[in-house]
Amino acid sequence: MDIYQCIKDLTGYGLETGLISEDDVIYVRNRILDILKLDSYEERPEYSGAGLEEILKGILSFAYEKGLMEDNGPVARDLFDTRIMDCLVMPPSFVRKKFYELYGEDPKKATDWYYKFSCDTDYIRRYRIVKDIKWKASTEYGELDITINLSKPEKDPKAIAAAGKARSSSYPKCLLCAENEGYAGRINHPARENHRIIPMELAGEDFYLQYSPYVYYNEHCIVFNKEHVPMKIDRTAFRKLFAFVTKFPHYTIGSNADLPIVGGSILSHDHFQGGNYVFPMAVAKELRSFKVKGFEEVECSVLKWPLSVLRLRHRDDRILTELAGHILDKWRGYTDESAFIFAETEGIPHNTITPIVRMRDGKYEIDLALRNNITTEECPLGVYHPHNELHHIKKENIGLIEVMGLAILPSRLRDEMSLLKEKILSGASLEDDEMTEKHADWAHEFMKRRGDINKDNIDACVREEIGFVFMRVLEDAGVFKQTAEGQEALKRFTDSL
């Protein structure tokens, strides 16, 4: 391993991607030398053309051998290589100036450049993202997107132990705060030295745009409030969503709900998620249309979707904001005991909405997914939450991304499904191994139903069955079921608007 070739390659990579210019090479090289505790440099003839992952592996091996890293685990490696990559990254003022210069030409040019930049800086680790397993599953609601996420690093036992002993810190307050930009990170907080964010105003409030480092779909962006304030679904939130798609009409944007169980993982910081992607829900069929008094000019429909979703369309976002606010107000206070929908129990509110906004054919469109987080003794995780028999595949809360039809499944499934397929083909017991025991009832059921499963079709069979499980997961989250009784109950609600 030639550390000087690694340094030459990294500056070569920077030139190739446009992160740096020839004028920057000596400066960048010297910054890297300083981090590696080297006081001299031996020139190498040329950039070898090595990929970024390979280059960083060489630098990390050198750093570990020289005692510059506490250990060689994934957390320590990510902290160190992010510090190295920051040597190639321009300061925030330059990034923002470039973004808005391009935005003046075309919003898509700006996001295209910013997304590539976020990948080139290794903030988005492309070589990890490509490891994610993705496919589409055909269902009665149309195709659903299935992803087994392998790009989000899992902490090793040493890092977990070290994080437990680490001094607690409230800076940054959370993973979304603007103070993450340029932050070196620590054992219990990811490094963000190569992270740059774009400021913007939405409905009179200061927000920032960034991409998710894990990119669950194309150009997966996060738009977050400058202030660390909690999530809240109201008319102001709708105005912010419409303001965003007005600025970036090629993007979809949505918000997690603002209550536990049906909300996202970070309810403490006001934020939205979106991207340049057509989600399955966007192309869902319409079951029926309806009208709301006082808003007769708005196109309103109920979608054929496992969750209960109302779609509103109009050219004027202000009219849609008012109608969406009216529906939200009605839903917040709506109770239908016969459908087991309670607005509140013992003073605890249960009803909220997951909103999604997009532009389509010159009109604004907002989808309102009706949510309810009531729990019972039989369903302590939520009545409208994946039921116990599905937890072997998906146990986590159903947030915005899943609502739109994209499953984010845990990485454990890769190895569990591989072993499950081996056992099915060999006829081995599924119950004698912890990795397959949890899937045994499910597997026996689909094996009996399908009949002939062999080495040529087993991969497709298992993927289809996982898709059916995700469909059922979404149906469980639907407050009005796709049955005659469920749709009649939903009609009672739309008739009350």
JSON list of N, CA, C and O in Angstrom, two decimals, residues 265-308:
[
{"chain": "A", "resi": 265, "resn": "SER", "atom": "N", "xyz": [-39.34, 8.97, 12.57]},
{"chain": "A", "resi": 265, "resn": "SER", "atom": "CA", "xyz": [-38.41, 8.66, 13.65]},
{"chain": "A", "resi": 265, "resn": "SER", "atom": "C", "xyz": [-37.93, 9.90, 14.38]},
{"chain": "A", "resi": 265, "resn": "SER", "atom": "O", "xyz": [-37.43, 9.81, 15.50]},
{"chain": "A", "resi": 266, "resn": "ILE", "atom": "N", "xyz": [-38.05, 11.07, 13.76]},
{"chain": "A", "resi": 266, "resn": "ILE", "atom": "CA", "xyz": [-37.61, 12.31, 14.41]},
{"chain": "A", "resi": 266, "resn": "ILE", "atom": "C", "xyz": [-38.79, 13.29, 14.44]},
{"chain": "A", "resi": 266, "resn": "ILE", "atom": "O", "xyz": [-38.98, 14.10, 13.54]},
{"chain": "A", "resi": 267, "resn": "LEU", "atom": "N", "xyz": [-39.61, 13.19, 15.48]},
{"chain": "A", "resi": 267, "resn": "LEU", "atom": "CA", "xyz": [-40.75, 14.08, 15.63]},
{"chain": "A", "resi": 267, "resn": "LEU", "atom": "C", "xyz": [-40.36, 15.41, 16.27]},
{"chain": "A", "resi": 267, "resn": "LEU", "atom": "O", "xyz": [-41.14, 16.36, 16.25]},
{"chain": "A", "resi": 268, "resn": "SER", "atom": "N", "xyz": [-39.14, 15.48, 16.81]},
{"chain": "A", "resi": 268, "resn": "SER", "atom": "CA", "xyz": [-38.72, 16.66, 17.56]},
{"chain": "A", "resi": 268, "resn": "SER", "atom": "C", "xyz": [-38.24, 17.80, 16.67]},
{"chain": "A", "resi": 268, "resn": "SER", "atom": "O", "xyz": [-38.07, 18.91, 17.13]},
{"chain": "A", "resi": 269, "resn": "HIS", "atom": "N", "xyz": [-38.02, 17.51, 15.37]},
{"chain": "A", "resi": 269, "resn": "HIS", "atom": "CA", "xyz": [-37.52, 18.55, 14.46]},
{"chain": "A", "resi": 269, "resn": "HIS", "atom": "C", "xyz": [-38.41, 18.59, 13.21]},
{"chain": "A", "resi": 269, "resn": "HIS", "atom": "O", "xyz": [-38.52, 17.61, 12.48]},
{"chain": "A", "resi": 270, "resn": "ASP", "atom": "N", "xyz": [-39.01, 19.75, 12.99]},
{"chain": "A", "resi": 270, "resn": "ASP", "atom": "CA", "xyz": [-39.90, 19.98, 11.85]},
{"chain": "A", "resi": 270, "resn": "ASP", "atom": "C", "xyz": [-39.14, 19.73, 10.54]},
{"chain": "A", "resi": 270, "resn": "ASP", "atom": "O", "xyz": [-38.14, 20.38, 10.25]},
{"chain": "A", "resi": 271, "resn": "HIS", "atom": "N", "xyz": [-39.63, 18.76, 9.74]},
{"chain": "A", "resi": 271, "resn": "HIS", "atom": "CA", "xyz": [-38.96, 18.47, 8.48]},
{"chain": "A", "resi": 271, "resn": "HIS", "atom": "C", "xyz": [-39.89, 17.74, 7.52]},
{"chain": "A", "resi": 271, "resn": "HIS", "atom": "O", "xyz": [-40.90, 17.18, 7.92]},
{"chain": "A", "resi": 272, "resn": "PHE", "atom": "N", "xyz": [-39.51, 17.77, 6.25]},
{"chain": "A", "resi": 272, "resn": "PHE", "atom": "CA", "xyz": [-40.23, 17.08, 5.20]},
{"chain": "A", "resi": 272, "resn": "PHE", "atom": "C", "xyz": [-39.24, 16.20, 4.44]},
{"chain": "A", "resi": 272, "resn": "PHE", "atom": "O", "xyz": [-38.03, 16.38, 4.54]},
{"chain": "A", "resi": 273, "resn": "GLN", "atom": "N", "xyz": [-39.79, 15.25, 3.66]},
{"chain": "A", "resi": 273, "resn": "GLN", "atom": "CA", "xyz": [-38.95, 14.43, 2.80]},
{"chain": "A", "resi": 273, "resn": "GLN", "atom": "C", "xyz": [-39.54, 14.39, 1.40]},
{"chain": "A", "resi": 273, "resn": "GLN", "atom": "O", "xyz": [-40.76, 14.39, 1.24]},
{"chain": "A", "resi": 274, "resn": "GLY", "atom": "N", "xyz": [-38.66, 14.35, 0.41]},
{"chain": "A", "resi": 274, "resn": "GLY", "atom": "CA", "xyz": [-39.14, 14.33, -0.96]},
{"chain": "A", "resi": 274, "resn": "GLY", "atom": "C", "xyz": [-38.08, 13.80, -1.89]},
{"chain": "A", "resi": 274, "resn": "GLY", "atom": "O", "xyz": [-37.15, 13.11, -1.47]},
{"chain": "A", "resi": 275, "resn": "GLY", "atom": "N", "xyz": [-38.22, 14.13, -3.18]},
{"chain": "A", "resi": 275, "resn": "GLY", "atom": "CA", "xyz": [-37.24, 13.70, -4.14]},
{"chain": "A", "resi": 275, "resn": "GLY", "atom": "C", "xyz": [-37.77, 13.65, -5.55]},
{"chain": "A", "resi": 275, "resn": "GLY", "atom": "O", "xyz": [-38.95, 13.93, -5.80]},
{"chain": "A", "resi": 276, "resn": "ASN", "atom": "N", "xyz": [-36.89, 13.30, -6.46]},
{"chain": "A", "resi": 276, "resn": "ASN", "atom": "CA", "xyz": [-37.23, 13.23, -7.89]},
{"chain": "A", "resi": 276, "resn": "ASN", "atom": "C", "xyz": [-37.59, 11.78, -8.20]},
{"chain": "A", "resi": 276, "resn": "ASN", "atom": "O", "xyz": [-36.80, 11.05, -8.82]},
{"chain": "A", "resi": 277, "resn": "TYR", "atom": "N", "xyz": [-38.76, 11.38, -7.78]},
{"chain": "A", "resi": 277, "resn": "TYR", "atom": "CA", "xyz": [-39.16, 9.98, -7.89]},
{"chain": "A", "resi": 277, "resn": "TYR", "atom": "C", "xyz": [-40.68, 9.87, -7.98]},
{"chain": "A", "resi": 277, "resn": "TYR", "atom": "O", "xyz": [-41.39, 10.62, -7.29]},
{"chain": "A", "resi": 278, "resn": "VAL", "atom": "N", "xyz": [-41.15, 8.97, -8.83]},
{"chain": "A", "resi": 278, "resn": "VAL", "atom": "CA", "xyz": [-42.59, 8.70, -8.92]},
{"chain": "A", "resi": 278, "resn": "VAL", "atom": "C", "xyz": [-42.89, 7.50, -8.02]},
{"chain": "A", "resi": 278, "resn": "VAL", "atom": "O", "xyz": [-42.54, 6.36, -8.35]},
{"chain": "A", "resi": 279, "resn": "PHE", "atom": "N", "xyz": [-43.53, 7.75, -6.91]},
{"chain": "A", "resi": 279, "resn": "PHE", "atom": "CA", "xyz": [-43.86, 6.68, -5.96]},
{"chain": "A", "resi": 279, "resn": "PHE", "atom": "C", "xyz": [-45.09, 5.90, -6.43]},
{"chain": "A", "resi": 279, "resn": "PHE", "atom": "O", "xyz": [-45.93, 6.43, -7.17]},
{"chain": "A", "resi": 280, "resn": "PRO", "atom": "N", "xyz": [-45.21, 4.66, -6.00]},
{"chain": "A", "resi": 280, "resn": "PRO", "atom": "CA", "xyz": [-46.38, 3.86, -6.41]},
{"chain": "A", "resi": 280, "resn": "PRO", "atom": "C", "xyz": [-47.71, 4.55, -6.13]},
{"chain": "A", "resi": 280, "resn": "PRO", "atom": "O", "xyz": [-48.64, 4.45, -6.94]},
{"chain": "A", "resi": 281, "resn": "MET", "atom": "N", "xyz": [-47.84, 5.25, -5.00]},
{"chain": "A", "resi": 281, "resn": "MET", "atom": "CA", "xyz": [-49.11, 5.88, -4.68]},
{"chain": "A", "resi": 281, "resn": "MET", "atom": "C", "xyz": [-49.48, 6.96, -5.68]},
{"chain": "A", "resi": 281, "resn": "MET", "atom": "O", "xyz": [-50.66, 7.23, -5.92]},
{"chain": "A", "resi": 282, "resn": "ALA", "atom": "N", "xyz": [-48.47, 7.58, -6.30]},
{"chain": "A", "resi": 282, "resn": "ALA", "atom": "CA", "xyz": [-48.73, 8.66, -7.25]},
{"chain": "A", "resi": 282, "resn": "ALA", "atom": "C", "xyz": [-49.50, 8.17, -8.47]},
{"chain": "A", "resi": 282, "resn": "ALA", "atom": "O", "xyz": [-50.23, 8.94, -9.10]},
{"chain": "A", "resi": 283, "resn": "VAL", "atom": "N", "xyz": [-49.36, 6.88, -8.81]},
{"chain": "A", "resi": 283, "resn": "VAL", "atom": "CA", "xyz": [-50.04, 6.34, -9.98]},
{"chain": "A", "resi": 283, "resn": "VAL", "atom": "C", "xyz": [-51.19, 5.40, -9.60]},
{"chain": "A", "resi": 283, "resn": "VAL", "atom": "O", "xyz": [-51.70, 4.64, -10.44]},
{"chain": "A", "resi": 284, "resn": "ALA", "atom": "N", "xyz": [-51.60, 5.45, -8.33]},
{"chain": "A", "resi": 284, "resn": "ALA", "atom": "CA", "xyz": [-52.72, 4.63, -7.88]},
{"chain": "A", "resi": 284, "resn": "ALA", "atom": "C", "xyz": [-54.01, 5.06, -8.58]},
{"chain": "A", "resi": 284, "resn": "ALA", "atom": "O", "xyz": [-54.21, 6.24, -8.89]},
{"chain": "A", "resi": 285, "resn": "LYS", "atom": "N", "xyz": [-54.90, 4.11, -8.81]},
{"chain": "A", "resi": 285, "resn": "LYS", "atom": "CA", "xyz": [-56.17, 4.41, -9.45]},
{"chain": "A", "resi": 285, "resn": "LYS", "atom": "C", "xyz": [-57.11, 5.11, -8.47]},
{"chain": "A", "resi": 285, "resn": "LYS", "atom": "O", "xyz": [-56.97, 4.98, -7.25]},
{"chain": "A", "resi": 286, "resn": "GLU", "atom": "N", "xyz": [-58.07, 5.84, -9.03]},
{"chain": "A", "resi": 286, "resn": "GLU", "atom": "CA", "xyz": [-59.08, 6.51, -8.20]},
{"chain": "A", "resi": 286, "resn": "GLU", "atom": "C", "xyz": [-60.32, 5.63, -8.11]},
{"chain": "A", "resi": 286, "resn": "GLU", "atom": "O", "xyz": [-60.82, 5.15, -9.13]},
{"chain": "A", "resi": 287, "resn": "LEU", "atom": "N", "xyz": [-60.80, 5.42, -6.90]},
{"chain": "A", "resi": 287, "resn": "LEU", "atom": "CA", "xyz": [-62.00, 4.60, -6.68]},
{"chain": "A", "resi": 287, "resn": "LEU", "atom": "C", "xyz": [-63.27, 5.37, -6.99]},
{"chain": "A", "resi": 287, "resn": "LEU", "atom": "O", "xyz": [-64.18, 4.88, -7.63]},
{"chain": "A", "resi": 288, "resn": "ARG", "atom": "N", "xyz": [-63.32, 6.59, -6.51]},
{"chain": "A", "resi": 288, "resn": "ARG", "atom": "CA", "xyz": [-64.51, 7.41, -6.71]},
{"chain": "A", "resi": 288, "resn": "ARG", "atom": "C", "xyz": [-64.16, 8.87, -6.46]},
{"chain": "A", "resi": 288, "resn": "ARG", "atom": "O", "xyz": [-63.14, 9.18, -5.83]},
{"chain": "A", "resi": 289, "resn": "SER", "atom": "N", "xyz": [-64.98, 9.76, -6.96]},
{"chain": "A", "resi": 289, "resn": "SER", "atom": "CA", "xyz": [-64.80, 11.18, -6.71]},
{"chain": "A", "resi": 289, "resn": "SER", "atom": "C", "xyz": [-65.84, 11.65, -5.69]},
{"chain": "A", "resi": 289, "resn": "SER", "atom": "O", "xyz": [-66.83, 10.96, -5.44]},
{"chain": "A", "resi": 290, "resn": "PHE", "atom": "N", "xyz": [-65.59, 12.80, -5.10]},
{"chain": "A", "resi": 290, "resn": "PHE", "atom": "CA", "xyz": [-66.56, 13.39, -4.17]},
{"chain": "A", "resi": 290, "resn": "PHE", "atom": "C", "xyz": [-66.38, 14.91, -4.19]},
{"chain": "A", "resi": 290, "resn": "PHE", "atom": "O", "xyz": [-65.38, 15.42, -4.70]},
{"chain": "A", "resi": 291, "resn": "LYS", "atom": "N", "xyz": [-67.34, 15.60, -3.69]},
{"chain": "A", "resi": 291, "resn": "LYS", "atom": "CA", "xyz": [-67.29, 17.06, -3.64]},
{"chain": "A", "resi": 291, "resn": "LYS", "atom": "C", "xyz": [-67.41, 17.53, -2.19]},
{"chain": "A", "resi": 291, "resn": "LYS", "atom": "O", "xyz": [-68.01, 16.86, -1.35]},
{"chain": "A", "resi": 292, "resn": "VAL", "atom": "N", "xyz": [-66.79, 18.68, -1.92]},
{"chain": "A", "resi": 292, "resn": "VAL", "atom": "CA", "xyz": [-66.87, 19.29, -0.60]},
{"chain": "A", "resi": 292, "resn": "VAL", "atom": "C", "xyz": [-67.54, 20.65, -0.75]},
{"chain": "A", "resi": 292, "resn": "VAL", "atom": "O", "xyz": [-67.11, 21.46, -1.59]},
{"chain": "A", "resi": 293, "resn": "LYS", "atom": "N", "xyz": [-68.57, 20.91, 0.04]},
{"chain": "A", "resi": 293, "resn": "LYS", "atom": "CA", "xyz": [-69.31, 22.16, -0.04]},
{"chain": "A", "resi": 293, "resn": "LYS", "atom": "C", "xyz": [-68.39, 23.35, 0.18]},
{"chain": "A", "resi": 293, "resn": "LYS", "atom": "O", "xyz": [-67.60, 23.38, 1.13]},
{"chain": "A", "resi": 294, "resn": "GLY", "atom": "N", "xyz": [-68.49, 24.31, -0.71]},
{"chain": "A", "resi": 294, "resn": "GLY", "atom": "CA", "xyz": [-67.64, 25.50, -0.64]},
{"chain": "A", "resi": 294, "resn": "GLY", "atom": "C", "xyz": [-66.35, 25.35, -1.42]},
{"chain": "A", "resi": 294, "resn": "GLY", "atom": "O", "xyz": [-65.63, 26.33, -1.64]},
{"chain": "A", "resi": 295, "resn": "PHE", "atom": "N", "xyz": [-66.05, 24.12, -1.86]},
{"chain": "A", "resi": 295, "resn": "PHE", "atom": "CA", "xyz": [-64.83, 23.86, -2.64]},
{"chain": "A", "resi": 295, "resn": "PHE", "atom": "C", "xyz": [-65.19, 23.02, -3.87]},
{"chain": "A", "resi": 295, "resn": "PHE", "atom": "O", "xyz": [-64.43, 22.14, -4.28]},
{"chain": "A", "resi": 296, "resn": "GLU", "atom": "N", "xyz": [-66.33, 23.34, -4.49]},
{"chain": "A", "resi": 296, "resn": "GLU", "atom": "CA", "xyz": [-66.83, 22.50, -5.58]},
{"chain": "A", "resi": 296, "resn": "GLU", "atom": "C", "xyz": [-65.89, 22.45, -6.78]},
{"chain": "A", "resi": 296, "resn": "GLU", "atom": "O", "xyz": [-65.92, 21.49, -7.56]},
{"chain": "A", "resi": 297, "resn": "GLU", "atom": "N", "xyz": [-65.04, 23.48, -6.93]},
{"chain": "A", "resi": 297, "resn": "GLU", "atom": "CA", "xyz": [-64.14, 23.51, -8.10]},
{"chain": "A", "resi": 297, "resn": "GLU", "atom": "C", "xyz": [-62.91, 22.62, -7.92]},
{"chain": "A", "resi": 297, "resn": "GLU", "atom": "O", "xyz": [-62.16, 22.40, -8.87]},
{"chain": "A", "resi": 298, "resn": "VAL", "atom": "N", "xyz": [-62.71, 22.10, -6.73]},
{"chain": "A", "resi": 298, "resn": "VAL", "atom": "CA", "xyz": [-61.56, 21.22, -6.47]},
{"chain": "A", "resi": 298, "resn": "VAL", "atom": "C", "xyz": [-61.90, 19.79, -6.85]},
{"chain": "A", "resi": 298, "resn": "VAL", "atom": "O", "xyz": [-62.97, 19.28, -6.50]},
{"chain": "A", "resi": 299, "resn": "GLU", "atom": "N", "xyz": [-60.99, 19.14, -7.58]},
{"chain": "A", "resi": 299, "resn": "GLU", "atom": "CA", "xyz": [-61.16, 17.72, -7.91]},
{"chain": "A", "resi": 299, "resn": "GLU", "atom": "C", "xyz": [-60.78, 16.90, -6.67]},
{"chain": "A", "resi": 299, "resn": "GLU", "atom": "O", "xyz": [-59.64, 16.96, -6.21]},
{"chain": "A", "resi": 300, "resn": "CYS", "atom": "N", "xyz": [-61.73, 16.14, -6.15]},
{"chain": "A", "resi": 300, "resn": "CYS", "atom": "CA", "xyz": [-61.50, 15.33, -4.94]},
{"chain": "A", "resi": 300, "resn": "CYS", "atom": "C", "xyz": [-61.78, 13.86, -5.27]},
{"chain": "A", "resi": 300, "resn": "CYS", "atom": "O", "xyz": [-62.80, 13.56, -5.90]},
{"chain": "A", "resi": 301, "resn": "SER", "atom": "N", "xyz": [-60.91, 12.97, -4.81]},
{"chain": "A", "resi": 301, "resn": "SER", "atom": "CA", "xyz": [-61.14, 11.55, -5.07]},
{"chain": "A", "resi": 301, "resn": "SER", "atom": "C", "xyz": [-60.59, 10.70, -3.94]},
{"chain": "A", "resi": 301, "resn": "SER", "atom": "O", "xyz": [-59.75, 11.14, -3.15]},
{"chain": "A", "resi": 302, "resn": "VAL", "atom": "N", "xyz": [-61.10, 9.48, -3.87]},
{"chain": "A", "resi": 302, "resn": "VAL", "atom": "CA", "xyz": [-60.61, 8.46, -2.96]},
{"chain": "A", "resi": 302, "resn": "VAL", "atom": "C", "xyz": [-59.76, 7.49, -3.77]},
{"chain": "A", "resi": 302, "resn": "VAL", "atom": "O", "xyz": [-60.19, 7.04, -4.84]},
{"chain": "A", "resi": 303, "resn": "LEU", "atom": "N", "xyz": [-58.56, 7.19, -3.30]},
{"chain": "A", "resi": 303, "resn": "LEU", "atom": "CA", "xyz": [-57.67, 6.31, -4.05]},
{"chain": "A", "resi": 303, "resn": "LEU", "atom": "C", "xyz": [-57.89, 4.84, -3.72]},
{"chain": "A", "resi": 303, "resn": "LEU", "atom": "O", "xyz": [-58.27, 4.50, -2.60]},
{"chain": "A", "resi": 304, "resn": "LYS", "atom": "N", "xyz": [-57.63, 4.00, -4.70]},
{"chain": "A", "resi": 304, "resn": "LYS", "atom": "CA", "xyz": [-57.56, 2.55, -4.44]},
{"chain": "A", "resi": 304, "resn": "LYS", "atom": "C", "xyz": [-56.16, 2.28, -3.93]},
{"chain": "A", "resi": 304, "resn": "LYS", "atom": "O", "xyz": [-55.20, 2.12, -4.70]},
{"chain": "A", "resi": 305, "resn": "TRP", "atom": "N", "xyz": [-56.04, 2.28, -2.63]},
{"chain": "A", "resi": 305, "resn": "TRP", "atom": "CA", "xyz": [-54.73, 2.18, -1.98]},
{"chain": "A", "resi": 305, "resn": "TRP", "atom": "C", "xyz": [-54.93, 1.49, -0.63]},
{"chain": "A", "resi": 305, "resn": "TRP", "atom": "O", "xyz": [-55.99, 1.65, -0.01]},
{"chain": "A", "resi": 306, "resn": "PRO", "atom": "N", "xyz": [-53.97, 0.71, -0.17]},
{"chain": "A", "resi": 306, "resn": "PRO", "atom": "CA", "xyz": [-54.17, -0.01, 1.10]},
{"chain": "A", "resi": 306, "resn": "PRO", "atom": "C", "xyz": [-54.42, 0.90, 2.29]},
{"chain": "A", "resi": 306, "resn": "PRO", "atom": "O", "xyz": [-55.14, 0.52, 3.21]},
{"chain": "A", "resi": 307, "resn": "LEU", "atom": "N", "xyz": [-53.82, 2.10, 2.29]},
{"chain": "A", "resi": 307, "resn": "LEU", "atom": "CA", "xyz": [-54.17, 3.08, 3.31]},
{"chain": "A", "resi": 307, "resn": "LEU", "atom": "C", "xyz": [-55.33, 3.92, 2.80]},
{"chain": "A", "resi": 307, "resn": "LEU", "atom": "O", "xyz": [-55.67, 3.88, 1.62]},
{"chain": "A", "resi": 308, "resn": "SER", "atom": "N", "xyz": [-55.92, 4.70, 3.70]},
{"chain": "A", "resi": 308, "resn": "SER", "atom": "CA", "xyz": [-57.07, 5.54, 3.33]},
{"chain": "A", "resi": 308, "resn": "SER", "atom": "C", "xyz": [-56.55, 6.89, 2.88]},
{"chain": "A", "resi": 308, "resn": "SER", "atom": "O", "xyz": [-56.08, 7.69, 3.70]}
]
